[in-house]
Amino acid sequence: MATLSLLSPASLKSSSSLHNNGTRLILRTPSTLTLRTSSFSSMSIKALSSPSPSPVLTQDDLKKLAADKAVEYVSSGMVLGLGTGSTAAFVVDKIGELLKSGELKDIVGIPTSKRTFEQASSLGIPLSVLDDHPVLDLAIDGADEVDPDLNLVKGRGGALLREKMVEAASKKFVVVVDETKLVTGLGGSGLAMPVEVVQFCWKYNLIRLQELFKEEGCEAKLRVDSDGKPYVTDNSNYIVDLYFQTPIKDGLAAGKEISAFEGVVEHGLFLDMATAVIIAGKEGVSVKSK
C-alpha cells in the first residue's frame, strides 16, 4: 500500500519541480496509508469489514414459522383439534398467546394426548373431548413424513390413536412440518412407522407385521422407554415400530392389511386426511393443498 505525504514548501526549496507556493506530492510504500502534514499528526485509514451473514435457521425455527402460518387458519369460536409433538407444541403456544392477548376468543381445544392436555391447560386454553364435540372445525398437527400426495406417517410421539380419532372428526386438517419431513414414498425416511397393538401377545403381532412387509425389507421393533421397558401409550397399549429399507408400495392397501390383524389397535399411516400441508424451508414457508 502506498503512503501519501504532504511536505511544506520550506522543506522542498532544492526541488526544481516546485511552484512558488506549491506543495510537492511524494509517493512511498509503507504498510499503511498515512496522511502527514507539517501541522497535523499522523492518521491511518482502515477498511470496514462487510456485514456478517444472516444466522442460519434451526429446525425449531422452521417449525415455529410453519406453526405461526398454520394458526392463521384459526378463527374465534372454533372447536380445534390440538396435535401432539414438537411442531404441534409451537401451535398450542401460539394459540394460547393469541387467547391471552384477546386476538382469539371462544376457542375450545380437543387435545390428542395427555402431554398436549397439560400444555394447553397451563396456557389457559379451554378444553373438551370428542364426546361433547364430535365434529371439529379444524385440527392442526405435525407429521413425521409427508409424501407428494399429502399422505402422512404420524405417531413417533406415541399419540397416533388419539391423533387419528380427532383429526378424522375435523372438517379441515392442517399439517405443519419443516422440509426435512418430505419423502418420495411413505416409510422412505427409514425412521419408524408406528403400529399400536394390545399388550396381549404383542410379539405375535410384531412377527406378523414384519412378515407382511418383507419385500420392503421391513424390520419390526417393540418401542421401549428410557429405562428399557416397553413404551406404554395413553391408551395402555404397546407400539411396534416398523423400519423400511424401501418405501411402502401401496399405502392404502398396507393400511387395510395392518388393520386386519387381530390385536392391532391403530397404525401411523394417515391417508387422504390432510387438507393442507404447511412446509417451512430455508427459502421460506409454502403451502400445499389438495
Protein backbone atom coordinates (compact mmCIF):
# COMPACT_ATOMS: atom_id res chain seq x y z
CA MET A 1 0.00 0.00 0.00
CA ALA A 2 1.34 3.47 -0.85
CA THR A 3 1.68 6.40 1.59
CA LEU A 4 0.81 9.95 0.67
CA SER A 5 2.96 12.58 2.39
CA LEU A 6 2.33 16.31 2.14
CA LEU A 7 5.51 18.29 2.85
CA SER A 8 5.58 22.02 3.38
CA PRO A 9 7.23 24.27 0.72
CA ALA A 10 10.01 25.23 3.16
CA SER A 11 11.39 21.71 3.14
CA LEU A 12 11.41 21.49 -0.64
CA LYS A 13 13.49 24.54 -1.68
CA SER A 14 16.01 22.45 -3.63
CA SER A 15 13.42 20.84 -5.90
CA SER A 16 13.22 22.25 -9.40
CA SER A 17 9.65 20.93 -9.86
CA LEU A 18 8.08 23.24 -7.23
CA HIS A 19 5.84 26.17 -7.99
CA ASN A 20 6.28 29.28 -5.85
CA ASN A 21 3.51 28.46 -3.32
CA GLY A 22 3.02 24.82 -4.19
CA THR A 23 3.20 21.64 -2.21
CA ARG A 24 5.01 18.58 -3.50
CA LEU A 25 3.30 15.16 -3.58
CA ILE A 26 5.65 12.28 -2.73
CA LEU A 27 4.54 8.64 -3.15
CA ARG A 28 6.06 5.98 -0.81
CA THR A 29 5.20 2.35 0.00
CA PRO A 30 4.94 1.61 3.73
CA SER A 31 2.37 -0.85 5.17
CA THR A 32 -0.45 1.64 5.98
CA LEU A 33 -1.98 4.62 4.26
CA THR A 34 -0.99 7.75 6.25
CA LEU A 35 -1.74 11.41 5.63
CA ARG A 36 1.04 13.59 7.06
CA THR A 37 1.31 17.43 7.10
CA SER A 38 3.53 19.80 8.95
CA SER A 39 0.68 20.84 11.25
CA PHE A 40 -1.27 17.56 11.72
CA SER A 41 -0.45 14.29 13.48
CA SER A 42 -0.43 11.00 11.54
CA MET A 43 -3.82 9.44 10.71
CA SER A 44 -4.40 5.84 9.44
CA ILE A 45 -7.36 4.82 7.23
CA LYS A 46 -8.66 1.24 7.55
CA ALA A 47 -11.36 -0.56 5.54
CA LEU A 48 -14.52 -1.65 7.40
CA SER A 49 -15.44 -5.36 7.35
CA SER A 50 -18.54 -6.45 5.38
CA PRO A 51 -21.78 -7.13 7.32
CA SER A 52 -21.97 -10.59 8.94
CA PRO A 53 -24.28 -13.10 7.15
CA SER A 54 -27.81 -13.76 8.41
CA PRO A 55 -27.97 -16.50 11.06
CA VAL A 56 -28.88 -19.97 9.82
CA LEU A 57 -32.39 -21.06 10.84
CA THR A 58 -32.51 -24.10 13.10
CA GLN A 59 -35.08 -26.88 12.73
CA ASP A 60 -37.02 -25.40 15.66
CA ASP A 61 -37.00 -22.00 13.91
CA LEU A 62 -38.51 -23.62 10.81
CA LYS A 63 -41.13 -25.45 12.87
CA LYS A 64 -42.16 -22.19 14.54
CA LEU A 65 -42.51 -20.45 11.16
CA ALA A 66 -44.79 -23.22 9.93
CA ALA A 67 -46.78 -23.20 13.18
CA ASP A 68 -47.34 -19.43 13.01
CA LYS A 69 -48.63 -19.79 9.44
CA ALA A 70 -50.99 -22.62 10.46
CA VAL A 71 -52.57 -20.55 13.22
CA GLU A 72 -53.71 -18.10 10.54
CA TYR A 73 -56.38 -20.72 9.74
CA VAL A 74 -57.85 -20.33 13.24
CA SER A 75 -60.81 -18.02 13.88
CA SER A 76 -62.64 -17.09 17.08
CA GLY A 77 -65.40 -19.50 18.08
CA MET A 78 -63.74 -22.60 16.60
CA VAL A 79 -63.51 -26.06 18.10
CA LEU A 80 -59.90 -27.10 17.46
CA GLY A 81 -58.02 -30.38 17.46
CA LEU A 82 -54.69 -29.78 19.18
CA GLY A 83 -51.94 -32.08 17.96
CA THR A 84 -49.03 -33.70 19.76
CA GLY A 85 -45.30 -33.39 19.19
CA SER A 86 -42.59 -30.75 18.90
CA THR A 87 -44.17 -28.87 15.98
CA ALA A 88 -47.70 -29.02 17.40
CA ALA A 89 -46.37 -27.61 20.68
CA PHE A 90 -45.49 -24.36 18.85
CA VAL A 91 -49.07 -24.22 17.53
CA VAL A 92 -50.54 -24.65 21.02
CA ASP A 93 -48.19 -21.97 22.39
CA LYS A 94 -49.29 -19.52 19.68
CA ILE A 95 -53.00 -20.17 20.27
CA GLY A 96 -52.51 -19.60 24.00
CA GLU A 97 -50.70 -16.34 23.25
CA LEU A 98 -53.49 -15.09 20.96
CA LEU A 99 -56.17 -16.00 23.51
CA LYS A 100 -54.29 -14.12 26.21
CA SER A 101 -53.97 -11.01 24.04
CA GLY A 102 -57.66 -11.13 23.05
CA GLU A 103 -56.98 -11.64 19.34
CA LEU A 104 -58.78 -15.00 19.61
CA LYS A 105 -61.91 -15.67 21.65
CA ASP A 106 -64.26 -18.57 22.46
CA ILE A 107 -61.84 -21.28 21.38
CA VAL A 108 -62.39 -24.87 22.54
CA GLY A 109 -59.48 -27.28 22.21
CA ILE A 110 -59.63 -31.06 21.87
CA PRO A 111 -56.17 -32.38 22.88
CA THR A 112 -54.75 -35.50 21.27
CA SER A 113 -52.62 -36.60 24.23
CA LYS A 114 -52.11 -36.14 27.95
CA ARG A 115 -49.00 -34.12 27.15
CA THR A 116 -50.96 -31.68 24.97
CA PHE A 117 -53.73 -31.52 27.58
CA GLU A 118 -51.19 -30.41 30.19
CA GLN A 119 -49.60 -27.83 27.90
CA ALA A 120 -52.92 -26.34 26.79
CA SER A 121 -54.25 -26.24 30.37
CA SER A 122 -51.16 -24.36 31.54
CA LEU A 123 -51.81 -21.73 28.84
CA GLY A 124 -55.46 -21.24 29.80
CA ILE A 125 -56.94 -22.79 26.64
CA PRO A 126 -60.48 -24.13 27.32
CA LEU A 127 -60.55 -27.88 26.67
CA SER A 128 -63.14 -30.56 25.96
CA VAL A 129 -63.43 -34.06 24.44
CA LEU A 130 -64.86 -35.69 21.32
CA ASP A 131 -67.83 -36.99 23.29
CA ASP A 132 -69.02 -33.39 23.72
CA HIS A 133 -67.78 -32.09 20.34
CA PRO A 134 -67.99 -34.92 17.78
CA VAL A 135 -67.41 -32.52 14.87
CA LEU A 136 -64.43 -30.16 14.92
CA ASP A 137 -63.88 -27.09 12.75
CA LEU A 138 -60.15 -27.60 12.37
CA ALA A 139 -57.26 -29.75 13.58
CA ILE A 140 -53.61 -28.70 13.42
CA ASP A 141 -50.79 -31.19 13.93
CA GLY A 142 -47.31 -32.09 12.80
CA ALA A 143 -46.23 -35.15 10.81
CA ASP A 144 -43.22 -37.43 10.63
CA GLU A 145 -43.38 -37.92 6.86
CA VAL A 146 -45.31 -36.27 4.01
CA ASP A 147 -45.43 -37.80 0.53
CA PRO A 148 -46.24 -35.92 -2.74
CA ASP A 149 -49.95 -36.81 -2.40
CA LEU A 150 -50.07 -35.33 1.15
CA ASN A 151 -50.35 -38.75 2.76
CA LEU A 152 -48.62 -38.91 6.12
CA VAL A 153 -46.75 -41.01 8.63
CA LYS A 154 -47.52 -39.91 12.18
CA GLY A 155 -47.20 -41.26 15.68
CA ARG A 156 -43.50 -41.26 16.53
CA GLY A 157 -44.57 -39.24 19.56
CA GLY A 158 -46.79 -42.17 20.60
CA ALA A 159 -50.20 -40.48 20.23
CA LEU A 160 -51.30 -41.90 16.86
CA LEU A 161 -54.64 -43.36 18.01
CA ARG A 162 -55.99 -40.18 19.60
CA GLU A 163 -54.50 -38.05 16.83
CA LYS A 164 -56.28 -40.07 14.15
CA MET A 165 -59.60 -40.01 16.02
CA VAL A 166 -59.52 -36.22 16.50
CA GLU A 167 -58.23 -35.43 13.01
CA ALA A 168 -60.73 -37.73 11.30
CA ALA A 169 -63.52 -35.87 13.11
CA SER A 170 -62.30 -32.47 11.83
CA LYS A 171 -63.72 -30.61 8.84
CA LYS A 172 -60.20 -29.46 7.97
CA PHE A 173 -56.83 -30.89 8.93
CA VAL A 174 -53.80 -28.63 8.53
CA VAL A 175 -50.36 -30.22 8.85
CA VAL A 176 -47.23 -28.27 9.82
CA VAL A 177 -43.76 -29.59 9.01
CA ASP A 178 -40.25 -28.48 8.12
CA GLU A 179 -38.81 -29.55 4.78
CA THR A 180 -36.86 -32.48 6.29
CA LYS A 181 -40.18 -34.39 6.62
CA LEU A 182 -40.81 -34.59 2.87
CA VAL A 183 -40.39 -38.06 1.32
CA THR A 184 -41.00 -39.57 -2.11
CA GLY A 185 -42.86 -42.51 -0.55
CA LEU A 186 -44.16 -43.38 2.92
CA GLY A 187 -41.54 -45.15 5.00
CA GLY A 188 -38.89 -43.53 2.83
CA SER A 189 -37.14 -41.74 5.69
CA GLY A 190 -36.01 -45.09 7.14
CA LEU A 191 -37.41 -43.98 10.50
CA ALA A 192 -40.23 -45.57 12.47
CA MET A 193 -43.75 -46.10 11.17
CA PRO A 194 -45.65 -46.96 14.39
CA VAL A 195 -48.37 -49.53 14.91
CA GLU A 196 -50.25 -49.52 18.22
CA VAL A 197 -51.02 -53.04 19.47
CA VAL A 198 -52.61 -54.52 22.57
CA GLN A 199 -50.16 -55.80 25.15
CA PHE A 200 -51.52 -59.35 24.94
CA CYS A 201 -49.22 -61.41 22.69
CA TRP A 202 -47.55 -58.34 21.22
CA LYS A 203 -44.66 -60.41 19.85
CA TYR A 204 -47.08 -62.48 17.80
CA ASN A 205 -48.20 -59.31 16.01
CA LEU A 206 -44.64 -57.98 15.69
CA ILE A 207 -43.67 -61.10 13.74
CA ARG A 208 -46.77 -60.89 11.54
CA LEU A 209 -46.14 -57.21 10.76
CA GLN A 210 -42.53 -57.84 9.81
CA GLU A 211 -43.55 -60.72 7.56
CA LEU A 212 -46.24 -58.59 5.90
CA PHE A 213 -43.63 -56.14 4.63
CA LYS A 214 -40.72 -58.48 3.93
CA GLU A 215 -40.50 -57.25 0.32
CA GLU A 216 -39.77 -53.74 1.63
CA GLY A 217 -37.01 -55.12 3.89
CA CYS A 218 -39.03 -54.24 6.99
CA GLU A 219 -37.62 -54.63 10.50
CA ALA A 220 -40.13 -54.55 13.36
CA LYS A 221 -39.12 -53.49 16.88
CA LEU A 222 -41.03 -53.09 20.12
CA ARG A 223 -40.73 -49.47 21.27
CA VAL A 224 -39.11 -49.14 24.70
CA ASP A 225 -38.74 -46.19 27.07
CA SER A 226 -35.57 -44.72 28.56
CA ASP A 227 -35.49 -47.49 31.18
CA GLY A 228 -35.62 -50.22 28.55
CA LYS A 229 -39.19 -51.16 29.44
CA PRO A 230 -41.98 -51.38 26.83
CA TYR A 231 -43.35 -47.94 25.97
CA VAL A 232 -46.99 -47.68 27.05
CA THR A 233 -49.35 -45.34 25.20
CA ASP A 234 -52.01 -43.10 26.79
CA ASN A 235 -54.41 -45.94 25.96
CA SER A 236 -52.32 -48.58 27.82
CA ASN A 237 -51.13 -50.25 24.63
CA TYR A 238 -47.68 -51.05 23.18
CA ILE A 239 -46.15 -49.72 19.95
CA VAL A 240 -44.39 -51.82 17.32
CA ASP A 241 -42.21 -49.60 15.13
CA LEU A 242 -41.67 -50.64 11.51
CA TYR A 243 -38.47 -49.62 9.71
CA PHE A 244 -38.47 -49.90 5.92
CA GLN A 245 -35.47 -50.25 3.63
CA THR A 246 -37.64 -49.17 0.70
CA PRO A 247 -40.87 -47.12 0.75
CA ILE A 248 -44.28 -48.76 1.04
CA LYS A 249 -45.57 -49.56 -2.44
CA ASP A 250 -49.29 -49.03 -1.78
CA GLY A 251 -50.15 -47.07 1.36
CA LEU A 252 -53.91 -47.68 1.16
CA ALA A 253 -53.52 -51.43 0.77
CA ALA A 254 -50.87 -51.52 3.53
CA GLY A 255 -53.16 -49.68 5.94
CA LYS A 256 -56.00 -52.13 5.32
CA GLU A 257 -53.75 -55.17 5.79
CA ILE A 258 -52.30 -53.84 9.05
CA SER A 259 -55.74 -53.02 10.45
CA ALA A 260 -56.97 -56.54 9.60
CA PHE A 261 -54.62 -58.11 12.17
CA GLU A 262 -56.38 -59.01 15.41
CA GLY A 263 -54.78 -57.11 18.27
CA VAL A 264 -53.76 -54.14 16.13
CA VAL A 265 -55.41 -51.00 17.52
CA GLU A 266 -54.22 -48.38 15.00
CA HIS A 267 -51.39 -47.61 12.57
CA GLY A 268 -49.44 -44.46 11.75
CA LEU A 269 -50.47 -44.19 8.09
CA PHE A 270 -52.68 -41.09 7.83
CA LEU A 271 -54.03 -41.44 4.29
CA ASP A 272 -56.13 -38.90 2.38
CA MET A 273 -56.71 -36.88 5.55
CA ALA A 274 -54.70 -33.66 5.19
CA THR A 275 -56.48 -30.59 3.80
CA ALA A 276 -53.25 -28.58 3.56
CA VAL A 277 -49.60 -29.02 4.46
CA ILE A 278 -47.54 -26.02 5.52
CA ILE A 279 -43.84 -26.52 4.86
CA ALA A 280 -41.10 -24.32 6.31
CA GLY A 281 -37.77 -24.38 4.49
CA LYS A 282 -34.67 -22.30 4.05
CA GLU A 283 -36.37 -20.41 1.20
CA GLY A 284 -39.45 -19.57 3.29
CA VAL A 285 -42.90 -21.04 4.02
CA SER A 286 -45.01 -22.75 1.35
CA VAL A 287 -48.47 -24.31 1.43
CA LYS A 288 -49.58 -27.42 -0.45
CA SER A 289 -53.25 -28.33 -0.61
CA LYS A 290 -55.47 -30.74 -2.48
